[in-house]
mmCIF file of C-alpha atoms in Angstrom:
data_model
loop_
_atom_site.group_PDB
_atom_site.id
_atom_site.type_symbol
_atom_site.label_atom_id
_atom_site.label_comp_id
_atom_site.label_asym_id
_atom_site.label_seq_id
_atom_site.Cartn_x
_atom_site.Cartn_y
_atom_site.Cartn_z
ATOM 1 C CA MET A 103 -9.304 46.143 -30.646
ATOM 2 C CA ALA A 104 -11.543 49.045 -29.621
ATOM 3 C CA LEU A 105 -10.379 52.478 -30.735
ATOM 4 C CA ARG A 106 -11.324 55.686 -29.014
ATOM 5 C CA ALA A 107 -11.848 58.702 -31.231
ATOM 6 C CA SER A 108 -10.545 62.119 -30.248
ATOM 7 C CA ARG A 109 -12.558 65.187 -31.171
ATOM 8 C CA TRP A 110 -10.528 65.446 -34.392
ATOM 9 C CA ASP A 111 -10.773 61.807 -35.464
ATOM 10 C CA TRP A 112 -13.073 60.514 -38.187
ATOM 11 C CA LEU A 113 -12.920 56.772 -37.687
ATOM 12 C CA ASN A 114 -13.535 54.177 -40.361
ATOM 13 C CA ALA A 115 -16.788 53.103 -38.719
ATOM 14 C CA ASP A 116 -18.108 56.673 -39.006
ATOM 15 C CA VAL A 117 -17.886 56.691 -42.804
ATOM 16 C CA SER A 118 -20.792 55.856 -45.113
ATOM 17 C CA TRP A 119 -18.889 53.561 -47.454
ATOM 18 C CA ALA A 120 -22.105 52.668 -49.253
ATOM 19 C CA ALA A 121 -22.015 56.217 -50.658
ATOM 20 C CA PHE A 122 -18.690 55.668 -52.424
ATOM 21 C CA ASP A 123 -19.110 56.188 -56.186
ATOM 22 C CA PRO A 124 -16.754 53.802 -58.039
ATOM 23 C CA ILE A 125 -17.610 55.131 -61.500
ATOM 24 C CA ALA A 126 -16.808 58.724 -60.540
ATOM 25 C CA TYR A 127 -13.623 57.482 -58.886
ATOM 26 C CA ILE A 128 -12.515 55.617 -62.014
ATOM 27 C CA ASP A 129 -13.398 58.514 -64.300
ATOM 28 C CA HIS A 130 -11.203 60.798 -62.220
ATOM 29 C CA ASN A 131 -8.307 58.456 -61.477
ATOM 30 C CA TYR A 132 -8.132 55.444 -63.790
ATOM 31 C CA LEU A 133 -9.879 56.190 -67.051
ATOM 32 C CA TYR A 134 -6.473 57.172 -68.377
ATOM 33 C CA LEU A 135 -3.095 55.962 -67.126
ATOM 34 C CA GLN A 136 -1.411 58.722 -65.148
ATOM 35 C CA ALA A 137 2.341 59.117 -64.808
ATOM 36 C CA GLY A 138 2.399 58.359 -61.079
ATOM 37 C CA ASP A 139 0.520 55.092 -61.496
ATOM 38 C CA ALA A 140 2.776 54.078 -64.389
ATOM 39 C CA GLU A 141 5.821 54.598 -62.148
ATOM 40 C CA ILE A 142 4.235 52.624 -59.321
ATOM 41 C CA LEU A 143 3.328 49.793 -61.689
ATOM 42 C CA SER A 144 6.910 49.612 -62.940
ATOM 43 C CA LEU A 145 8.261 49.322 -59.408
ATOM 44 C CA ILE A 146 5.862 46.666 -58.178
ATOM 45 C CA ARG A 147 6.006 44.517 -61.332
ATOM 46 C CA ASP A 148 9.800 44.318 -60.993
ATOM 47 C CA HIS A 149 9.520 43.627 -57.272
ATOM 48 C CA PHE A 150 7.070 40.784 -57.797
ATOM 49 C CA SER A 151 8.966 39.309 -60.731
ATOM 50 C CA GLY A 152 12.096 39.217 -58.573
ATOM 51 C CA HIS A 153 10.444 37.601 -55.546
ATOM 52 C CA CYS A 154 7.863 35.197 -56.953
ATOM 53 C CA PRO A 155 8.812 31.677 -58.103
ATOM 54 C CA ARG A 156 8.986 31.112 -61.843
ATOM 55 C CA ASP A 157 8.892 27.346 -61.438
ATOM 56 C CA ARG A 158 5.530 27.041 -59.749
ATOM 57 C CA GLY A 159 5.507 24.005 -57.491
ATOM 58 C CA ARG A 160 2.822 25.199 -55.099
ATOM 59 C CA SER A 161 -0.443 27.064 -55.144
ATOM 60 C CA ILE A 162 -0.183 30.800 -54.509
ATOM 61 C CA ALA A 163 -3.107 32.777 -53.118
ATOM 62 C CA GLY A 164 -3.021 36.554 -53.365
ATOM 63 C CA ILE A 165 -5.125 39.286 -51.827
ATOM 64 C CA ASP A 166 -5.716 42.911 -52.755
ATOM 65 C CA VAL A 167 -6.948 44.585 -49.582
ATOM 66 C CA GLY A 168 -9.426 47.402 -50.066
ATOM 67 C CA ALA A 169 -9.463 46.869 -53.806
ATOM 68 C CA GLY A 170 -12.053 49.609 -54.282
ATOM 69 C CA ALA A 171 -12.390 50.487 -57.939
ATOM 70 C CA ASN A 172 -8.757 49.829 -58.806
ATOM 71 C CA LEU A 173 -7.817 46.670 -60.709
ATOM 72 C CA TYR A 174 -4.134 47.294 -61.329
ATOM 73 C CA PRO A 175 -2.842 45.799 -58.049
ATOM 74 C CA ALA A 176 -4.634 42.556 -58.919
ATOM 75 C CA LEU A 177 -3.251 42.698 -62.462
ATOM 76 C CA ALA A 178 0.233 43.031 -60.965
ATOM 77 C CA MET A 179 -0.271 39.705 -59.141
ATOM 78 C CA LEU A 180 -1.922 37.945 -62.069
ATOM 79 C CA PRO A 181 0.978 35.841 -63.453
ATOM 80 C CA TRP A 182 1.864 34.449 -60.044
ATOM 81 C CA CYS A 183 -1.409 33.540 -58.360
ATOM 82 C CA ASP A 184 -3.778 30.610 -58.668
ATOM 83 C CA GLU A 185 -6.384 32.699 -56.863
ATOM 84 C CA ILE A 186 -6.704 36.378 -55.996
ATOM 85 C CA ALA A 187 -9.196 37.773 -53.501
ATOM 86 C CA LEU A 188 -10.378 41.324 -54.104
ATOM 87 C CA PHE A 189 -11.203 42.198 -50.498
ATOM 88 C CA GLU A 190 -13.543 45.173 -50.211
ATOM 89 C CA ARG A 191 -15.965 46.716 -47.733
ATOM 90 C CA SER A 192 -18.029 49.207 -49.787
ATOM 91 C CA PRO A 193 -21.129 47.552 -51.308
ATOM 92 C CA ALA A 194 -20.890 49.837 -54.356
ATOM 93 C CA ASN A 195 -17.264 48.869 -54.937
ATOM 94 C CA VAL A 196 -18.109 45.191 -54.451
ATOM 95 C CA ARG A 197 -20.725 45.467 -57.199
ATOM 96 C CA TYR A 198 -18.237 47.166 -59.504
ATOM 97 C CA LEU A 199 -15.545 44.561 -58.876
ATOM 98 C CA LYS A 200 -17.947 41.695 -59.504
ATOM 99 C CA SER A 201 -18.928 43.323 -62.798
ATOM 100 C CA GLN A 202 -15.267 43.272 -63.877
ATOM 101 C CA VAL A 203 -14.366 39.668 -63.129
ATOM 102 C CA LYS A 204 -15.874 38.136 -66.258
ATOM 103 C CA SER A 205 -14.290 40.697 -68.592
ATOM 104 C CA TYR A 206 -12.725 43.863 -67.238
ATOM 105 C CA ALA A 207 -13.182 47.235 -68.948
ATOM 106 C CA ASP A 208 -10.907 48.435 -71.745
ATOM 107 C CA ASN A 209 -9.320 51.218 -69.672
ATOM 108 C CA TRP A 210 -7.360 48.589 -67.711
ATOM 109 C CA ASP A 211 -5.521 47.474 -70.871
ATOM 110 C CA GLN A 212 -3.162 50.460 -70.655
ATOM 111 C CA PHE A 213 -2.146 49.379 -67.150
ATOM 112 C CA TRP A 214 -1.512 45.823 -68.330
ATOM 113 C CA ARG A 215 0.725 47.125 -71.128
ATOM 114 C CA VAL A 216 2.999 48.758 -68.550
ATOM 115 C CA LEU A 217 3.243 45.470 -66.681
ATOM 116 C CA CYS A 218 4.067 43.624 -69.888
ATOM 117 C CA LYS A 219 7.325 45.563 -70.240
ATOM 118 C CA ASN A 220 8.600 42.894 -67.846
ATOM 119 C CA GLU A 221 8.913 39.508 -69.547
ATOM 120 C CA ALA A 222 7.172 37.683 -66.719
ATOM 121 C CA TYR A 223 3.952 39.435 -67.664
ATOM 122 C CA GLY A 224 4.508 39.552 -71.406
ATOM 123 C CA ALA A 225 5.091 35.797 -71.451
ATOM 124 C CA LEU A 226 1.736 34.979 -69.843
ATOM 125 C CA ASP A 227 0.478 32.008 -71.823
ATOM 126 C CA MET A 228 -3.159 33.128 -72.016
ATOM 127 C CA ASP A 229 -5.276 36.214 -72.514
ATOM 128 C CA PRO A 230 -5.121 38.313 -69.316
ATOM 129 C CA ARG A 231 -8.909 38.628 -69.204
ATOM 130 C CA ALA A 232 -9.277 34.861 -69.290
ATOM 131 C CA ARG A 233 -6.632 34.529 -66.588
ATOM 132 C CA PHE A 234 -8.346 37.220 -64.501
ATOM 133 C CA ARG A 235 -11.700 35.479 -64.887
ATOM 134 C CA GLY A 236 -10.214 32.173 -63.819
ATOM 135 C CA VAL A 237 -8.369 33.251 -60.676
ATOM 136 C CA VAL A 238 -10.055 36.389 -59.292
ATOM 137 C CA HIS A 239 -12.974 36.459 -56.890
ATOM 138 C CA VAL A 240 -14.516 39.264 -54.842
ATOM 139 C CA GLU A 241 -14.709 38.927 -51.075
ATOM 140 C CA GLU A 242 -16.737 41.434 -49.080
ATOM 141 C CA GLY A 243 -15.263 42.278 -45.695
ATOM 142 C CA ASN A 244 -13.772 44.762 -43.277
ATOM 143 C CA LEU A 245 -9.994 45.226 -43.286
ATOM 144 C CA PHE A 246 -9.852 44.869 -39.516
ATOM 145 C CA ASP A 247 -11.425 41.404 -39.727
ATOM 146 C CA LEU A 248 -8.276 40.144 -41.449
ATOM 147 C CA MET A 249 -6.894 39.585 -37.952
ATOM 148 C CA LEU A 250 -9.011 36.401 -38.050
ATOM 149 C CA HIS A 251 -7.058 35.126 -41.088
ATOM 150 C CA GLN A 252 -3.426 35.564 -40.121
ATOM 151 C CA GLY A 253 -0.936 34.041 -42.539
ATOM 152 C CA ARG A 254 -3.590 32.998 -45.042
ATOM 153 C CA TRP A 255 -2.253 34.642 -48.231
ATOM 154 C CA SER A 256 1.095 34.165 -50.000
ATOM 155 C CA MET A 257 1.165 37.526 -51.779
ATOM 156 C CA GLY A 258 -0.594 40.820 -51.170
ATOM 157 C CA THR A 259 -1.287 44.400 -52.165
ATOM 158 C CA MET A 260 -2.992 47.317 -50.427
ATOM 159 C CA PHE A 261 -3.243 50.534 -52.414
ATOM 160 C CA PHE A 262 -4.441 53.865 -51.016
ATOM 161 C CA VAL A 263 -6.408 52.226 -48.221
ATOM 162 C CA ALA A 264 -4.916 52.546 -44.727
ATOM 163 C CA GLU A 265 -4.519 56.324 -44.949
ATOM 164 C CA SER A 266 -7.728 56.867 -46.938
ATOM 165 C CA MET A 267 -10.284 55.226 -44.645
ATOM 166 C CA THR A 268 -9.803 57.200 -41.418
ATOM 167 C CA SER A 269 -8.240 60.325 -39.967
ATOM 168 C CA SER A 270 -6.889 58.373 -36.963
ATOM 169 C CA ARG A 271 -3.187 57.508 -36.850
ATOM 170 C CA GLU A 272 -3.973 54.613 -34.502
ATOM 171 C CA GLU A 273 -6.433 53.174 -37.012
ATOM 172 C CA PHE A 274 -3.970 53.722 -39.859
ATOM 173 C CA ASP A 275 -1.327 51.686 -38.008
ATOM 174 C CA LEU A 276 -3.846 48.967 -37.211
ATOM 175 C CA GLY A 277 -4.891 48.797 -40.868
ATOM 176 C CA VAL A 278 -1.300 48.248 -42.000
ATOM 177 C CA GLU A 279 -0.835 45.629 -39.292
ATOM 178 C CA CYS A 280 -3.986 43.738 -40.304
ATOM 179 C CA PHE A 281 -2.851 43.683 -43.926
ATOM 180 C CA LEU A 282 0.618 42.371 -43.156
ATOM 181 C CA ARG A 283 -0.524 39.856 -40.555
ATOM 182 C CA ALA A 284 -2.828 38.344 -43.187
ATOM 183 C CA LEU A 285 0.256 37.377 -45.215
ATOM 184 C CA ALA A 286 2.356 34.254 -44.748
ATOM 185 C CA PRO A 287 6.036 34.566 -43.773
ATOM 186 C CA GLY A 288 8.112 35.496 -46.792
ATOM 187 C CA ALA A 289 5.121 36.719 -48.815
ATOM 188 C CA PRO A 290 6.008 39.545 -51.199
ATOM 189 C CA PHE A 291 3.801 42.597 -50.848
ATOM 190 C CA ALA A 292 3.306 46.095 -52.198
ATOM 191 C CA ALA A 293 1.365 48.977 -50.680
ATOM 192 C CA ALA A 294 0.730 52.574 -51.691
ATOM 193 C CA PHE A 295 -0.224 55.673 -49.716
ATOM 194 C CA MET A 296 -1.182 59.286 -50.352
ATOM 195 C CA GLU A 297 1.360 61.484 -48.565
ATOM 196 C CA HIS A 298 -0.078 64.132 -46.217
ATOM 197 C CA SER A 299 -3.571 63.748 -47.609
ATOM 198 C CA HIS A 300 -6.246 66.105 -46.311
ATOM 199 C CA GLY A 301 -9.156 63.938 -47.436
ATOM 200 C CA TYR A 302 -10.823 63.444 -50.789
ATOM 201 C CA GLN A 303 -14.145 63.540 -52.591
ATOM 202 C CA THR A 304 -15.795 60.926 -54.781
ATOM 203 C CA GLY A 305 -18.957 61.982 -56.525
ATOM 204 C CA ASP A 306 -20.917 64.118 -54.068
ATOM 205 C CA HIS A 307 -19.391 62.644 -50.915
ATOM 206 C CA SER A 308 -16.284 63.448 -48.892
ATOM 207 C CA PHE A 309 -14.054 60.835 -47.296
ATOM 208 C CA PRO A 310 -11.380 61.077 -44.590
ATOM 209 C CA ALA A 311 -7.627 60.716 -44.704
ATOM 210 C CA CYS A 312 -4.845 60.237 -42.180
ATOM 211 C CA ASP A 313 -1.939 62.654 -42.506
ATOM 212 C CA VAL A 314 1.120 60.402 -42.949
ATOM 213 C CA GLY A 315 4.493 60.767 -44.622
ATOM 214 C CA MET A 316 7.476 58.521 -45.335
ATOM 215 C CA PHE A 317 8.418 58.276 -41.657
ATOM 216 C CA GLU A 318 4.960 57.122 -40.562
ATOM 217 C CA VAL A 319 4.662 54.649 -43.443
ATOM 218 C CA GLU A 320 8.053 53.094 -42.720
ATOM 219 C CA LEU A 321 7.331 52.947 -38.999
ATOM 220 C CA SER A 322 4.030 51.142 -39.591
ATOM 221 C CA LEU A 323 5.709 48.515 -41.777
ATOM 222 C CA LYS A 324 8.949 47.756 -39.988
ATOM 223 C CA ARG A 325 7.603 45.396 -37.304
ATOM 224 C CA PHE A 326 6.074 43.085 -39.880
ATOM 225 C CA ALA A 327 8.321 43.229 -42.937
ATOM 226 C CA ASP A 328 11.832 42.577 -44.212
ATOM 227 C CA ASP A 329 13.697 44.154 -47.139
ATOM 228 C CA VAL A 330 11.293 47.079 -47.257
ATOM 229 C CA LYS A 331 11.863 49.781 -49.842
ATOM 230 C CA THR A 332 9.857 52.998 -49.974
ATOM 231 C CA GLU A 333 9.697 55.353 -52.920
ATOM 232 C CA ARG A 334 8.172 58.813 -53.086
ATOM 233 C CA ILE A 335 6.294 59.274 -56.364
ATOM 234 C CA GLU A 336 5.966 62.867 -57.477
ATOM 235 C CA SER A 337 4.221 63.867 -60.670
ATOM 236 C CA GLN A 338 3.774 67.238 -62.311
ATOM 237 C CA THR A 339 0.108 66.414 -62.730
ATOM 238 C CA ARG A 340 -1.597 65.560 -59.448
ATOM 239 C CA VAL A 341 -4.745 63.483 -59.424
ATOM 240 C CA ARG A 342 -6.419 65.943 -57.026
ATOM 241 C CA ASP A 343 -5.726 68.701 -54.537
ATOM 242 C CA GLY A 344 -4.894 68.086 -50.905
ATOM 243 C CA TYR A 345 -1.862 65.780 -50.868
ATOM 244 C CA PHE A 346 1.896 66.105 -51.384
ATOM 245 C CA ALA A 347 2.890 62.964 -53.310
ATOM 246 C CA MET A 348 2.301 59.228 -53.470
ATOM 247 C CA ILE A 349 4.368 56.688 -51.555
ATOM 248 C CA VAL A 350 4.867 53.104 -52.669
ATOM 249 C CA ALA A 351 6.371 50.514 -50.315
ATOM 250 C CA TYR A 352 7.318 46.946 -51.099
ATOM 251 C CA GLY A 353 9.100 44.091 -49.392
ATOM 252 C CA ARG A 354 8.424 40.697 -47.807
ATOM 253 C CA ARG A 355 6.415 39.692 -44.756
ATOM 254 C CA ASN A 356 8.861 38.785 -42.003
ATOM 255 C CA SER A 357 8.987 35.370 -40.388
ATOM 256 C CA ASP A 358 7.984 36.134 -36.843
ATOM 257 C CA GLY A 359 5.525 38.938 -37.416
ATOM 258 C CA ASP A 360 6.975 41.473 -35.049
ATOM 259 C CA ILE A 361 10.722 42.024 -35.306
ATOM 260 C CA PRO A 362 12.385 43.127 -38.573
ATOM 261 C CA GLN A 363 15.461 41.261 -39.749
ATOM 262 C CA SER A 364 17.766 44.208 -38.969
ATOM 263 C CA ASP A 365 16.732 44.071 -35.313
ATOM 264 C CA ARG A 366 16.839 40.256 -35.076
ATOM 265 C CA ASP A 367 20.472 40.264 -36.242
ATOM 266 C CA ARG A 368 21.654 42.577 -33.454
#
């Protein structure tokens, strides 16, 4: 789908994603576990543990869309998946992710400990690094190309991507749609968004953001998802200036791809 930029839009294709600095991003956001991320982790671990089968009779493929330099969404899917694709566009982020597959850095242990407060994670029958190494692979690609792979994955995450790759509301909505259409009917998912973000900086480079709040997030999800819950995550310590709060949304991909259950029942 071709998008037309207004004079105020900074579209995804306009951004130099090769300039993204994953090390600076990690140092600022994920070197230490922040309260907001701990709260998000608690919500999504309990969501996944309540919606993923404990008696595994089939292979489960997961995807983290726009993984960037953040491993905790993949860690949240780790007990459930036989394979996890870290889907990423930025060449610098792809290199970082590939460097983590064999043995991820120590800073991610604090995120895993939060997940392990749920027995489904704590009961994992092998070292999480070995599990990560065995099931995770990095796949370079553009989010919008996921339209070519509809229904391919049985579980999915997308954290701080759709609103942090463009200033266009139309492109934001399309990004959410591409993510959810890539999931099979019934697939549990979790997504996170920066609320009313004004853009952000990584290293020496600035990147765009789309100004969205709870209403826009819920509207973008409702055509493609059932049982959606949205939570506003506020923390006394913000990771940066220029946003109001974080929003986490979780639910299941609906069965027909367009009409939420509440509307189908009318």
